[in-house]
Short mmCIF file of C-alpha atoms and ligand atoms in Angstrom, two decimals:
data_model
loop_
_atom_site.label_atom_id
_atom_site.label_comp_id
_atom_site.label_asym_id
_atom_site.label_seq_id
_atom_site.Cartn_x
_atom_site.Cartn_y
_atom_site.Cartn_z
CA UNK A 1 0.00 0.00 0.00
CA UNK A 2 2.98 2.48 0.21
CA UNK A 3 4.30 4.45 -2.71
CA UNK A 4 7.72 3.08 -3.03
CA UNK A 5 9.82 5.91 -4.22
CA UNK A 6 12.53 4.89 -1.54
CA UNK A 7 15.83 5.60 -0.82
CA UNK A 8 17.91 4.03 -3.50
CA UNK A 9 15.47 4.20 -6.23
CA UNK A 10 16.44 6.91 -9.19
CA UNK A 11 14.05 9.46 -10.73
CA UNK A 12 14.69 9.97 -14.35
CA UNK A 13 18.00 12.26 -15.46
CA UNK A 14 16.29 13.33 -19.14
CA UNK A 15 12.90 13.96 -20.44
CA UNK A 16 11.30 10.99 -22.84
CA UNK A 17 11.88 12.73 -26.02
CA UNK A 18 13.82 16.63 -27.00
CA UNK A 19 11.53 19.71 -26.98
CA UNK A 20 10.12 21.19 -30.12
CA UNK A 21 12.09 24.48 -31.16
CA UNK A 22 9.73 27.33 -30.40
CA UNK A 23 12.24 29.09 -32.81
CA UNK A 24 11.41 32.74 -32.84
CA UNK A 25 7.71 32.18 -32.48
CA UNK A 26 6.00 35.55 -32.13
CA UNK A 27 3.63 35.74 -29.15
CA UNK A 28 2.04 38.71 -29.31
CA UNK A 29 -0.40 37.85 -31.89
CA UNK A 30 -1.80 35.37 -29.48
CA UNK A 31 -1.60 37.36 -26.24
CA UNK A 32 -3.14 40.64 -27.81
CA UNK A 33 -6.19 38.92 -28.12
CA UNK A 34 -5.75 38.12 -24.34
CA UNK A 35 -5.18 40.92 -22.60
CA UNK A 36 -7.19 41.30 -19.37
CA UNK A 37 -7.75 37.79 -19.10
CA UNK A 38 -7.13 35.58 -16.23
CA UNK A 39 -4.41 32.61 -16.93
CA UNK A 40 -6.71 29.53 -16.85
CA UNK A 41 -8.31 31.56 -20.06
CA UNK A 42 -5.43 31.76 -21.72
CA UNK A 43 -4.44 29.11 -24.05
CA UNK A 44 -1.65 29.54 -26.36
CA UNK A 45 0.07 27.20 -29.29
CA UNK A 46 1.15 23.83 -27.81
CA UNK A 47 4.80 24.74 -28.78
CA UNK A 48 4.56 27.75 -26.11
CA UNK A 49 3.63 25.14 -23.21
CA UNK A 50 5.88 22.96 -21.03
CA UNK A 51 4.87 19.39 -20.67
CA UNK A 52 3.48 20.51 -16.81
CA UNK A 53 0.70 21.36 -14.93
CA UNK A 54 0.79 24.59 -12.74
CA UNK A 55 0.51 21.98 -9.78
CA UNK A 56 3.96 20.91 -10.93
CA UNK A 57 5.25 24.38 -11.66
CA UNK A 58 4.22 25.39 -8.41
CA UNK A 59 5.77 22.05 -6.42
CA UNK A 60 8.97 23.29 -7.53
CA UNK A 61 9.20 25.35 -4.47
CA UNK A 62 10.26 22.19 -2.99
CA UNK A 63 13.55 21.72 -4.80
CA UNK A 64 15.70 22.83 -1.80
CA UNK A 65 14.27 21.41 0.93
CA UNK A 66 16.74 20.24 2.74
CA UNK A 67 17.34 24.21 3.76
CA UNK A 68 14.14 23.82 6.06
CA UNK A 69 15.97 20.51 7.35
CA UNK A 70 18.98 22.33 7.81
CA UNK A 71 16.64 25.17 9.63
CA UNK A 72 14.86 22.73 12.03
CA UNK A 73 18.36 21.60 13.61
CA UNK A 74 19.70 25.26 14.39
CA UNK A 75 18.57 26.65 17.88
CA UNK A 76 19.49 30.70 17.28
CA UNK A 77 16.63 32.20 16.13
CA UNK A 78 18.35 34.55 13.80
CA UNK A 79 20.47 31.33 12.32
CA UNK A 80 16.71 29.75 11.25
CA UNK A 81 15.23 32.92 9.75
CA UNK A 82 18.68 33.03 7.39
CA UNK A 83 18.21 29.96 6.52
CA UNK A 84 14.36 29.97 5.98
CA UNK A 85 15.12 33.38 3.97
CA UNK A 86 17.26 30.87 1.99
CA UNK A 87 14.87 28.47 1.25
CA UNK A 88 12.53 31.18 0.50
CA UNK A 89 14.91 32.43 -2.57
CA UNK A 90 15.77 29.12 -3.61
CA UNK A 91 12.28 28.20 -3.71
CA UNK A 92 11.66 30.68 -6.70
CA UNK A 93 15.08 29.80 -8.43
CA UNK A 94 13.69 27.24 -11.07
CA UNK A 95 12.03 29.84 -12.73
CA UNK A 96 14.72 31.15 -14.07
CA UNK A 97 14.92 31.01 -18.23
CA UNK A 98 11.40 29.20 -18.12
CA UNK A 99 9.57 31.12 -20.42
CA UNK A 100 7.14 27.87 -21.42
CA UNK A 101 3.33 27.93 -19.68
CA UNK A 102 2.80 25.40 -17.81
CA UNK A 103 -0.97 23.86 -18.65
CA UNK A 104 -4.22 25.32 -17.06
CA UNK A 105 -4.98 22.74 -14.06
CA UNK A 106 -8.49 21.60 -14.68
CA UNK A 107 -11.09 22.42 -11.31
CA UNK A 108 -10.16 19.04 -9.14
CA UNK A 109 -6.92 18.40 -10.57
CA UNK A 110 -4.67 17.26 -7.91
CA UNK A 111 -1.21 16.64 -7.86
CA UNK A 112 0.65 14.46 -5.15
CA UNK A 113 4.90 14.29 -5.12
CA UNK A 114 6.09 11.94 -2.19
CA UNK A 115 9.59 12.27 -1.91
CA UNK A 116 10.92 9.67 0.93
CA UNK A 117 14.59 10.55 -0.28
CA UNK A 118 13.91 13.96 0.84
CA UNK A 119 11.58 13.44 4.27
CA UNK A 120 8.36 14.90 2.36
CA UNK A 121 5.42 14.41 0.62
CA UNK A 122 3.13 17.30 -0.67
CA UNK A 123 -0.34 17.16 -1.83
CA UNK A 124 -2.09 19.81 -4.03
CA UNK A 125 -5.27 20.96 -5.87
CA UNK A 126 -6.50 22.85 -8.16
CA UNK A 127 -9.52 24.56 -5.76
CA UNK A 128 -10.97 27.16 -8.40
CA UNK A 129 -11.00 27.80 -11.82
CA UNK A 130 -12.37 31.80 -11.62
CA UNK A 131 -9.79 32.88 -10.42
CA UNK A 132 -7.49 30.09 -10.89
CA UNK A 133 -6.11 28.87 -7.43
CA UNK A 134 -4.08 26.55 -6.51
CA UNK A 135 -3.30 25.31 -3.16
CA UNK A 136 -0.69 23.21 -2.12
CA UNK A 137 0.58 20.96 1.64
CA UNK A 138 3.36 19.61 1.95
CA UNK A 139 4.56 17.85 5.16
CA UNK A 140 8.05 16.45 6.41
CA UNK A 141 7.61 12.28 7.13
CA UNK A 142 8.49 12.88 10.18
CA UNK A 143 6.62 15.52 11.62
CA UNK A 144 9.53 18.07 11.71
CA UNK A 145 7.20 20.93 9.35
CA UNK A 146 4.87 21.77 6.87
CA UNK A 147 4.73 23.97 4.48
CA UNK A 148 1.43 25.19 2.76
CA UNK A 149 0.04 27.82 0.71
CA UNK A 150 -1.82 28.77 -2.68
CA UNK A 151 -1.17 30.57 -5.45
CA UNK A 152 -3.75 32.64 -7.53
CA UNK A 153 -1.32 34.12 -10.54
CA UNK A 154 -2.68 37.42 -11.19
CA UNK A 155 -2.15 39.01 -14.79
CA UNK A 156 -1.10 42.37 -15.66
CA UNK A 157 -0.07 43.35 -19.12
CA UNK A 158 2.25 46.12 -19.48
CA UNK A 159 2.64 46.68 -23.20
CA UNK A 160 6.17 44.67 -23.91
CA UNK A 161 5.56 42.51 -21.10
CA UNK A 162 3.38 40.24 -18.53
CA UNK A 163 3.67 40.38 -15.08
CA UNK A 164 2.21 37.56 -13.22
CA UNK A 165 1.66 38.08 -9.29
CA UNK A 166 1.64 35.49 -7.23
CA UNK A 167 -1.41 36.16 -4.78
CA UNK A 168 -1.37 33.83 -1.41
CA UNK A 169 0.19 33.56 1.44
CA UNK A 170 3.17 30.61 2.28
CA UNK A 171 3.31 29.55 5.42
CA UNK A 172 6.01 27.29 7.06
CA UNK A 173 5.83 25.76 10.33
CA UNK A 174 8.69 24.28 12.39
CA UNK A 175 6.43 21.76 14.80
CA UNK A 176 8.95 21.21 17.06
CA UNK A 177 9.10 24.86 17.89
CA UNK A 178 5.98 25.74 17.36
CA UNK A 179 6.92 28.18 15.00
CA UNK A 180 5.44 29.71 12.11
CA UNK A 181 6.86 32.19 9.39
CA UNK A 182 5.36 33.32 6.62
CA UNK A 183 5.85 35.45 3.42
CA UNK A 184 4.46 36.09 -0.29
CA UNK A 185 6.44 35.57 -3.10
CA UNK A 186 8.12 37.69 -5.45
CA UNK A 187 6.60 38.94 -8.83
CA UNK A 188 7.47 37.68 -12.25
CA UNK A 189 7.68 39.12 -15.83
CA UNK A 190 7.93 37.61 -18.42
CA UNK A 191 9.18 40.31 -21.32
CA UNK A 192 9.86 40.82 -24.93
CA UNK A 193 6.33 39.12 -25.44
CA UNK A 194 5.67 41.40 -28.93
CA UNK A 195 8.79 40.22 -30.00
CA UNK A 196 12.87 39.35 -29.62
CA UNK A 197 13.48 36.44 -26.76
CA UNK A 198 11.30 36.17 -23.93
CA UNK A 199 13.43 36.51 -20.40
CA UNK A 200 12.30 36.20 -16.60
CA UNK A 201 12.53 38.97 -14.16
CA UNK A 202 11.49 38.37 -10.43
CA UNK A 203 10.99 41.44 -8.42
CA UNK A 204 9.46 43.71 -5.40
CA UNK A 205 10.02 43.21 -1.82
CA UNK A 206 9.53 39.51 0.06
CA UNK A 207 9.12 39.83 3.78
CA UNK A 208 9.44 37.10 6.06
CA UNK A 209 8.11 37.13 9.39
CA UNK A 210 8.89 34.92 12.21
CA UNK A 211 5.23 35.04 14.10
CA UNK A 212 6.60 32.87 17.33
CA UNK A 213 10.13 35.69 17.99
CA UNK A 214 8.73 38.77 15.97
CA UNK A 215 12.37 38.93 13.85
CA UNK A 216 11.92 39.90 10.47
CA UNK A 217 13.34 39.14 7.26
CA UNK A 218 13.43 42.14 4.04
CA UNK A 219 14.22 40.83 1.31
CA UNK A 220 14.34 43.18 -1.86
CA UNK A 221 14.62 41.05 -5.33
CA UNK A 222 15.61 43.58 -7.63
CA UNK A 223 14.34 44.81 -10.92
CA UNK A 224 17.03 44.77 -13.96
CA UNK A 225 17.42 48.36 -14.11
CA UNK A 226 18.35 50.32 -16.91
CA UNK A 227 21.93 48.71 -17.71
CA UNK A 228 21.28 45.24 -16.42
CA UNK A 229 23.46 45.89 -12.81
CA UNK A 230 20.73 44.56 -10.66
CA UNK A 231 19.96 41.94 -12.74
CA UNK A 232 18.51 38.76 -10.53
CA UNK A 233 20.26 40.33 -7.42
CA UNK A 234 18.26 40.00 -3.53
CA UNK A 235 19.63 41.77 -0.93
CA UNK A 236 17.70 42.26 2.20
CA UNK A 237 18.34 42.03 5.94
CA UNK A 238 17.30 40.49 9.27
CA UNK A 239 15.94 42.28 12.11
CA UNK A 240 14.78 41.30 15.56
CA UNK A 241 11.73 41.82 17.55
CA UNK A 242 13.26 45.37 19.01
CA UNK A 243 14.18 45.95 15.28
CA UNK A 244 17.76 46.08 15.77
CA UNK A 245 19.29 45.04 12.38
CA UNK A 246 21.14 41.21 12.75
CA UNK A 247 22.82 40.21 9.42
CA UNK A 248 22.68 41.41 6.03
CA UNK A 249 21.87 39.12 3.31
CA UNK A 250 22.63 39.17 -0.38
CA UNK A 251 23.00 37.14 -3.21
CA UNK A 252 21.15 36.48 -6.74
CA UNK A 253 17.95 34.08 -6.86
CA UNK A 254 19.49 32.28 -9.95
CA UNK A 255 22.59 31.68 -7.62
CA UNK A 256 23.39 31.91 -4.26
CA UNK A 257 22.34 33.58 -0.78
CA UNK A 258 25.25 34.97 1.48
CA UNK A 259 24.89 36.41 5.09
CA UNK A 260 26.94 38.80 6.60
CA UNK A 261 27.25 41.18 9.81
CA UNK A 262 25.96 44.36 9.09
CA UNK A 263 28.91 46.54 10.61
CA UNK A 264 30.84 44.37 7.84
CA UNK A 265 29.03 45.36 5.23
CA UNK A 266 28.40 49.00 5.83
CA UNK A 267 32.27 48.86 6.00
CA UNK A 268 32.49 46.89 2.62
CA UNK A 269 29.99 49.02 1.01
CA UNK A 270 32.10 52.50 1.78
CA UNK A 271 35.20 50.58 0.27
CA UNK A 272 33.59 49.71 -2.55
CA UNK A 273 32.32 53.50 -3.14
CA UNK A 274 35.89 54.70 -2.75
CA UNK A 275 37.47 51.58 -4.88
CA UNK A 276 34.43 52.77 -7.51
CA UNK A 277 35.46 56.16 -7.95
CA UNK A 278 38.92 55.53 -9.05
CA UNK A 279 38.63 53.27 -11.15
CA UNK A 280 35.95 50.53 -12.51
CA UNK A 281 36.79 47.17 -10.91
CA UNK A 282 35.31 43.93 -12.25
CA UNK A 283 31.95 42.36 -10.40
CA UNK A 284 33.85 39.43 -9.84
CA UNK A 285 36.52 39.86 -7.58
CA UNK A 286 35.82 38.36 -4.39
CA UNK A 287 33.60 35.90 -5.53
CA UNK A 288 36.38 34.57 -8.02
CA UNK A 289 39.08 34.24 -5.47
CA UNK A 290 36.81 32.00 -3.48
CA UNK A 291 34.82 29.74 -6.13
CA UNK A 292 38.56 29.72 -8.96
CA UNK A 293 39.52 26.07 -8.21
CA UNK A 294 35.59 24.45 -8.62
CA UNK A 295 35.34 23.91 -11.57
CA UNK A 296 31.75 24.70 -13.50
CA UNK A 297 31.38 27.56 -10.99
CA UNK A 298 31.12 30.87 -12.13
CA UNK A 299 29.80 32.96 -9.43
CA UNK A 300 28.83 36.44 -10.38
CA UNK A 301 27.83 37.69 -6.67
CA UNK A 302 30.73 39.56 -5.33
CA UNK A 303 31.62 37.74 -1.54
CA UNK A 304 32.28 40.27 0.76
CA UNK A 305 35.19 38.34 3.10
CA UNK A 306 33.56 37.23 6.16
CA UNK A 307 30.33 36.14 4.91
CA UNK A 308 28.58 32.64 5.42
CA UNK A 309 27.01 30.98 2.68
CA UNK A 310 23.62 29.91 2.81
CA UNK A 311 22.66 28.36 -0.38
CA UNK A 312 23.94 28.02 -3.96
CA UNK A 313 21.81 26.42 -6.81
CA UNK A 314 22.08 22.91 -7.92
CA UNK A 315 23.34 23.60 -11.89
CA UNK A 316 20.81 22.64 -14.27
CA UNK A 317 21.30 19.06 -16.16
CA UNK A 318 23.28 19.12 -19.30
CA UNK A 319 20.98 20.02 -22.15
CA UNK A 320 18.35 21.85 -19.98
CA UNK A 321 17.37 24.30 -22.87
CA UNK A 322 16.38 21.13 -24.98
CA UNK A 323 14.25 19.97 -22.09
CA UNK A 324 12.13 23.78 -21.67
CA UNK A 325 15.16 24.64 -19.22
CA UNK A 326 13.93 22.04 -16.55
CA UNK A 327 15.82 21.44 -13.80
CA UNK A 328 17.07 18.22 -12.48
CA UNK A 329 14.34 18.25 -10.26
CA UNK A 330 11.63 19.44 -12.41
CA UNK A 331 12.60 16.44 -14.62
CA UNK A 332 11.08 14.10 -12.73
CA UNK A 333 7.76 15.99 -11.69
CA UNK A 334 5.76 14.37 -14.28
CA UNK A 335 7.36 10.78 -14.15
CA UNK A 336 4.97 7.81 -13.98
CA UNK A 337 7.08 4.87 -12.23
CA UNK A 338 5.73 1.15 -13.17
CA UNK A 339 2.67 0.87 -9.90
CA UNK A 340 2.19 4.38 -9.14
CA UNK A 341 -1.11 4.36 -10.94
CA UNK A 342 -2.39 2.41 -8.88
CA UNK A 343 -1.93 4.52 -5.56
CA UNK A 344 -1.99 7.73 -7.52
CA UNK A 345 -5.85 9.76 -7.28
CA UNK A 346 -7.54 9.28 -10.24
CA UNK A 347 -7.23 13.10 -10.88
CA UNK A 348 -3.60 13.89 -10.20
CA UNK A 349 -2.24 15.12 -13.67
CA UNK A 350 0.28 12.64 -13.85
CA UNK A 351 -2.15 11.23 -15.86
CA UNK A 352 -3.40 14.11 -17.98
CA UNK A 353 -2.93 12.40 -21.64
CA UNK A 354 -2.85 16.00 -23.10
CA UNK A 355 0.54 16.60 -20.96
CA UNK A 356 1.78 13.07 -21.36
CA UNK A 357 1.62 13.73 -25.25
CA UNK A 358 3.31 16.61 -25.12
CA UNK A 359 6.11 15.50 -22.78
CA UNK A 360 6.42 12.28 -25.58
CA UNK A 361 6.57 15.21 -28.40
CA UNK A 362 3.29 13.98 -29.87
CA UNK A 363 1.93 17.62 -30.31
CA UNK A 364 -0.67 16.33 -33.04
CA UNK A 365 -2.23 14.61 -29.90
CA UNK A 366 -2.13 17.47 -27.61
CA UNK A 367 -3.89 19.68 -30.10
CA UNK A 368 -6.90 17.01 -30.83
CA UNK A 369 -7.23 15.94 -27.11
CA UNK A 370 -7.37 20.16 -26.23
CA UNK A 371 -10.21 20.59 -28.88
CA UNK A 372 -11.91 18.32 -26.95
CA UNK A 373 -11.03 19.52 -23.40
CA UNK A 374 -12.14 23.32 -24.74
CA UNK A 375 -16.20 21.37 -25.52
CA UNK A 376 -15.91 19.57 -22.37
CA UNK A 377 -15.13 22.81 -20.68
CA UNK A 378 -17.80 24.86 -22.28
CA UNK A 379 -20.31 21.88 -21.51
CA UNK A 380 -19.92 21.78 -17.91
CA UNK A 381 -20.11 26.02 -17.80
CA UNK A 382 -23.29 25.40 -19.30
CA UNK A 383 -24.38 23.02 -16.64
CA UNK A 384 -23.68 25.31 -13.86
CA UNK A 385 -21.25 22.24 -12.55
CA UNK A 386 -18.93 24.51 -11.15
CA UNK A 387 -21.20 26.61 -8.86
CA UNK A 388 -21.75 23.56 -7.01
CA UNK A 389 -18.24 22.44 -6.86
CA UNK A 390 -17.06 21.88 -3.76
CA UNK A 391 -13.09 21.09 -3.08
CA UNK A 392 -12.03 17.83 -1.61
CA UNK A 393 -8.54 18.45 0.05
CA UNK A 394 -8.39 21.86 1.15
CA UNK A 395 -11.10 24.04 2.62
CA UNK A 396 -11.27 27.71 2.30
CA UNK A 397 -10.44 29.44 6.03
CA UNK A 398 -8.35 31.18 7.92
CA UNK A 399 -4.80 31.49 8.52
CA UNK A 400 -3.92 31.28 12.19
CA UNK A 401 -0.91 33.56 11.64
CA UNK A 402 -1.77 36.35 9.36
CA UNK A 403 -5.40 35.96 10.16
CA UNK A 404 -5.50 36.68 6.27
CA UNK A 405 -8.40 34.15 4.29
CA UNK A 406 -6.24 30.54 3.56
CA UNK A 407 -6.95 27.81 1.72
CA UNK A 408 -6.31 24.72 4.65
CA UNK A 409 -5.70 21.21 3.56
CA UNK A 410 -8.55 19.12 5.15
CA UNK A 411 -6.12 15.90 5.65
CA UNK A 412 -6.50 12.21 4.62
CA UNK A 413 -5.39 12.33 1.03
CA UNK A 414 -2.97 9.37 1.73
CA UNK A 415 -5.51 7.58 3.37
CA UNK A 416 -5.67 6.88 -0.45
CA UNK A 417 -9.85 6.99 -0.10
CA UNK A 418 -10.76 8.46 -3.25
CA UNK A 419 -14.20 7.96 -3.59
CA UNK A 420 -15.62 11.47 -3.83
CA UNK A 421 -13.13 12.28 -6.89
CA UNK A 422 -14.49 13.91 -9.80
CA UNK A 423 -13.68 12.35 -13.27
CA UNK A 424 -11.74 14.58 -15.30
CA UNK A 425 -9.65 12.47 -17.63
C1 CLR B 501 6.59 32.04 -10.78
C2 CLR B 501 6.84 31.75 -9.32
C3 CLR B 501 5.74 32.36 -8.50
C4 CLR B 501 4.40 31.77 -8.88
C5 CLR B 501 4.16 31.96 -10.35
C6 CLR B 501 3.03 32.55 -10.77
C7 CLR B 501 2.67 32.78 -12.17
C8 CLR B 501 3.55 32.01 -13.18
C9 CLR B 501 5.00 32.12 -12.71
C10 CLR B 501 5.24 31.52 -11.30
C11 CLR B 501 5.97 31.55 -13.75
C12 CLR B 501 5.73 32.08 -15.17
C13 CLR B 501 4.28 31.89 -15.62
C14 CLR B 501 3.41 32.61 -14.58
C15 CLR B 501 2.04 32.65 -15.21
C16 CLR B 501 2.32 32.81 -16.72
C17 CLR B 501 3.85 32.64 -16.90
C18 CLR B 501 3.96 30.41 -15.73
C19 CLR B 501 5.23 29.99 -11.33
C20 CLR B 501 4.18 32.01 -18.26
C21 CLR B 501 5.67 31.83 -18.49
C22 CLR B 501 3.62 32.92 -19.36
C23 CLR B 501 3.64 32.25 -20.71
C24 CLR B 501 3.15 33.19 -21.76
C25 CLR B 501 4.30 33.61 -22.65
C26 CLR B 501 4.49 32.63 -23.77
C27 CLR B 501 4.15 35.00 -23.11
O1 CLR B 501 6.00 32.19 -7.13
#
C-alpha cells in the first residue's frame, strides 16, 4: 500500500523525447487577443507550453528542501530565519529562463509528489477555476514541518511585457518549535512578449516574518534596471523583535544567498564607493578568489570576506534548454514509475494524456485531445457544474498567523480513499 519511491530508487536524469524548437515564435499575436484575461483563459500554441501542470510548476518550491531541514536543527533564532530566507529564494530559483506555460490545471486536478529521499510528501489541488487557485501541503515524514500555501497568478499586461503576481500567502511551520513564518512571493515578468526572446525577471520586496520571535526578514529582489546591474540580485536584511538590524543578506535568486554582519558590510559598502570612484573594478573579484579552483562555478555575486554561505543552486542538467530549461528536479515531476497508478488519485495530472503527449513530443495529440477539453469545458459552464463544486482536500479558512483568508488542507489524502473524486480524464 505504500508508494515506493525509496531511498535508493532513481528518478529519471532526461525527459522521454527533446523539446520542439519554439524558434522565434512571435507571441504577441496570441496574447493581444488576451489581454485582461485571467491565466486559466489563456491558451496559447502547444509549442509555447511545457509538458506541466501549474501543480507541478508550483511544487517546484520544494527543490531545496533540505534548507528547512537544515533550519529545524539550528537553535538561534536569527540562524533559522537566514536559513528559511534561503529556502525562500531558492524556492523561486527554477524559474529562471522558463519562459514555457505550464498547462491550465483543470477544477479538481490534484497533484501528489512523495519524496521519501527527501523526508516529504506534498499534496495539491486545483480549488478554483475563476480565479485560478491553486493550493498546495506539503509535510516532512516525520513531523519536523509543513509547508502550505496557494497561489492565484494574477495578470497584468504592461505593453512589452506580462507580469504575473503570485497572490497567497506561504506559510512554514517548524512543529517542534511551534513556529510559524510566513511570506508572499516575489513577482514575475515575463518580457519581450511582442517580440525578440522572452526573459524572466522576479521582483518587489519579500518579507518574512517569524510570528513565534517577531524577527523579520526584508528581502528586496531587484528589478534589472536600466543597464542590467541589478539583474537577478536580492539583498535584504534580518531584524529582531526590538528591530535592531542582525545580518545582512545578499545574493542572486538564480545563484546563491550569502549572510553577513551588518557593521561588515556597511564597511564593505564605503570601500567599494571609494574603490568605484577611481577606477571601474570587475563584479567578480571576491567571488572569483573563493569559487577559482571548482570547476563549473562561475559565481557572479561579489563575496564580501567574512560572509557565510547559505545556499547556492544545484546547476541545471546538461541540455536543460532542450528539455524547456527544466531542472534536475523538475525532470522528474511528471514521471509515472511502473505501480504508481495504482496509488496515484484518479485526478492527479500525472495522468493528464494532453501533458503526457506533449512531454512524448506527440503535439498532433495534444492539439486534438485540447479541442476536446475546450467542448468539455464549455459543456460543464453550461451546466452550472462549477457553482456547485465543492473542493475535496483543502477548505477555504483562515490562517492562524496572518489571520489573512487561507486555503487549509482538510487531511486524509494518503488515506488513499478516493471515492468522492471527480472524473476529469
Ligand atoms: C513564478 C513563481 C511564483 C508563482 C508563479 C506565478 C505565475 C507564473 C510564474 C510563477 C511563472 C511564469 C508563468 C506565470 C504565469 C504565466 C507565466 C507560468 C510559477 C508564463 C511563463 C507565461 C507564458 C506566456 C508567454 C508565452 C508569453 O512564485
Amino acid at each position: 500500500h505504500f508508494l515506493c519511491l525509496c531511498v535508493g530508487v532513481y528518478y529519471r536524469k532526461t525527459l522521454p523525447a527533446p523539446m520542439i524548437s519554439r524558434c522565434d515564435y512571435s507571441v504577441w499575436g496570441i496574447l493581444k487577443k488576451c489581454i485582461g484575461m485571467e491565466l486559466s483563459k489563456i491558451t496559447m500554441p502547444i509549442v509555447l507550453n511545457e509538458p506541466l501542470s501549474f501543480l507541478q510548476r508550483m511544487s517546484e518550491y520544494m527543490e531545496h528542501t533540505h534548507l528547512i531541514h537544515k533550519a529545524c536543527t539550528l537553535s538561534d533564532s536569527i540562524d533559522r530565519m537566514q536559513v528559511v530566507a534561503a529556502f525562500a529564494v531558492s524556492s523561486v530559483a527554477s524559474q529562471w529562463d522558463r519562459t514555457g506555460k505550464p498547462f491550465n490545471p483543470l477544477l479538481g486536478e490534484t497533484y501528489e509528489l512523495t519524496r521519501e529521499d527527501e523526508g516529504y510528501r506534498l499534496i495539491s489541488e486545483q480549488v478554483s477555476h475563476h480565479p485560478p487557485i491553486s493550493a498546495f501541503h506539503a509535510q516532512s515524514l516525520k513531523q519536523e514541518f509543513e509547508f502550505h500555501g496557494s497561489i492565484y497568478p494574477k495578470l497584468k499586461f504592461w505593453g512589452k511585457s506580462v507580469e504575473a503576481e503570485p497572490k497567497g500567502t506561504m506559510t512554514l511551520e517548524l512543529l517542534k518549535r511551534k513556529e510559524a513564518f510566513t511570506w508572499t512571493n516575489p513577482l514575475c515578468c515575463v518580457h519581450n512578449i511582442i517580440m525578440g526572446k522572452l526573459w524572466i525577471e522576479q521582483y518587489g520586496t519579500v518579507e518574512i516574518v517569524n510570528h513565534h520571535t517577531g524577527d523579520r526578514c526584508v528581502l528586496n529582489f531587484k528589478p534589472c534596471g536600466m543597464f542590467g546591474k541589478e539583474l537577478h540580485k536580492v539583498e535584504g536584511y534580518i531584524q529582531d523583535k526590538s528591530k535592531r538590524k542582525r545580518r545582512v543578506l545578499y545574493g542572486k535568486w538564480t545563484e546563491c544567498m550569502y549572510s553577513v554582519a551588518p557593521k561588515v558590510y556597511e564597511a564593505n559598502k564605503k570601500k567599494a564607493e571609494k574603490g568605484d570612484a577611481k577606477k571601474n573594478k570587475p563584479e567578480q573579484s571576491a567571488g572569483k578568489q573563493e569559487t577559482e579552483d571548482m570547476p563549473g562555478v562561475q559565481e557572479t555575486v561579489s563575496v564580501i570576506t567574512g560572509s557565510a554561505l547559505l545556499w547556492r543552486i544545484t546547476p541545471r542538467p546538461a541540455h536543460s534548454e532542450e528539455m524547456y530549461n527544466f531542472t534536475g528536479f523538475t525532470i522528474t515531476l511528471n514521471e509515472l514509475e511502473p505501480g504508481m497508478e495504482r496509488l496515484l488519485a484518479p485526478t492527479d495530472c500525472r495522468l493528464r494524456p494532453d501533458i503526457r503527449a506533449m512531454e512524448n513530443g506527440d503535439l498532433a495529440s495534444v492539439e486534438k485531445d485540447r479541442l476536446e477539453e475546450k467542448q468539455r469545458a464549455a459543456r460543464k459552464e453550461c451546466s452550472k457544474d462549477e457553482e456547485e463544486w465543492s473542493t475535496r482536500w483543502f477548505r477555504l479558512g483562515t490562517n492562524p498567523h496572518t489571520g489573512a483568508q487561507d486555503w487549509l488542507y482538510t487531511g486524509g489524502y494518503f488515506d488513499r480513499n478516493y471515492t468522492d473524486c471527480p472524473n476529469l480524464y
